[in-house]
Amino acid sequence: MGNLTNDMTRLRGEIETLRSERGAQIRDRVSTVSTLLSDFAAAHTAMAKKSRKEGASYVTRIKKQVARMRKETAADLARAHHAWFGKEK
């Protein structure tokens, strides 16, 4: 075989090797991206659960505070009424 034939054979081998390596890199990238997306989804789900729990806790706390304030206001109004008008009905 001549130099040209040897060079063509070598180039063909290099092309096949590079194509194979590129395919492996693409498969690896697909796998990595898939894993990242899965991790993002899991993190988002965990964050949503935490936010929901914190939101429910906040609403419960606010409801208790408002109920306490309403009770205090009602007591203040009752005392004011008693001070202005005397005995309650």
C-alpha positions as CSV (number, residue, x, y, z in Angstrom):
1,M,0.0,0.0,0.0
2,G,1.1,3.5,-0.7
3,N,1.3,6.5,1.5
4,L,-2.0,7.9,0.4
5,T,-3.7,4.6,1.1
6,N,-2.1,4.4,4.6
7,D,-3.1,8.0,5.3
8,M,-6.7,7.4,4.2
9,T,-6.9,4.3,6.3
10,R,-5.5,6.1,9.3
11,L,-7.9,9.1,8.8
12,R,-10.8,6.7,8.5
13,G,-9.8,5.1,11.8
14,E,-9.5,8.6,13.5
15,I,-12.9,9.6,12.1
16,E,-14.5,6.5,13.5
17,T,-12.8,7.1,16.9
18,L,-13.8,10.7,17.1
19,R,-17.4,9.9,16.1
20,S,-17.5,7.2,18.8
21,E,-16.1,9.7,21.4
22,R,-18.6,12.4,20.3
23,G,-21.5,9.9,20.7
24,A,-20.2,9.0,24.2
25,Q,-20.0,12.7,25.1
26,I,-23.5,13.3,23.9
27,R,-24.8,10.4,25.8
28,D,-23.0,11.6,28.9
29,R,-24.4,15.1,28.5
30,V,-27.9,13.8,28.1
31,S,-27.5,11.7,31.2
32,T,-26.1,14.7,33.2
33,V,-28.9,17.0,32.0
34,S,-31.5,14.4,32.9
35,T,-30.0,14.0,36.4
36,L,-29.9,17.8,36.8
37,L,-33.6,18.1,35.8
38,S,-34.5,15.4,38.1
39,D,-32.6,17.1,41.0
40,F,-34.2,20.4,40.2
41,A,-37.7,18.8,40.2
42,A,-37.0,17.2,43.6
43,A,-35.7,20.4,45.0
44,H,-38.7,22.3,43.7
45,T,-41.1,19.8,45.2
46,A,-39.3,20.0,48.6
47,M,-39.3,23.8,48.4
48,A,-43.1,23.8,47.6
49,K,-43.9,21.5,50.5
50,K,-41.8,23.7,52.9
51,S,-43.5,26.9,51.6
52,R,-46.9,25.4,51.9
53,K,-46.1,24.3,55.5
54,E,-44.7,27.7,56.4
55,G,-47.7,29.5,54.8
56,A,-50.1,27.3,56.7
57,S,-48.2,28.0,59.9
58,Y,-48.3,31.8,59.2
59,V,-52.0,31.8,58.5
60,T,-52.7,29.9,61.7
61,R,-50.5,32.3,63.7
62,I,-52.2,35.3,62.1
63,K,-55.7,33.9,62.8
64,K,-54.8,33.4,66.5
65,Q,-53.4,36.9,66.7
66,V,-56.5,38.4,65.1
67,A,-58.8,36.4,67.4
68,R,-56.8,37.6,70.4
69,M,-57.0,41.2,69.2
70,R,-60.7,40.9,68.6
71,K,-61.2,39.5,72.0
72,E,-59.2,42.3,73.6
73,T,-61.1,44.9,71.6
74,A,-64.4,43.5,72.6
75,A,-63.3,43.5,76.3
76,D,-62.2,47.2,75.9
77,L,-65.5,48.1,74.3
78,A,-67.4,46.4,77.1
79,R,-65.3,48.2,79.7
80,A,-65.9,51.5,77.9
81,H,-69.6,50.8,77.7
82,H,-69.7,50.0,81.4
83,A,-67.8,53.2,82.2
84,W,-70.1,55.4,80.1
85,F,-73.5,53.7,80.8
86,G,-73.0,51.9,84.0
87,K,-74.2,48.3,84.5
88,E,-74.5,46.1,81.5
89,K,-77.9,44.9,80.4
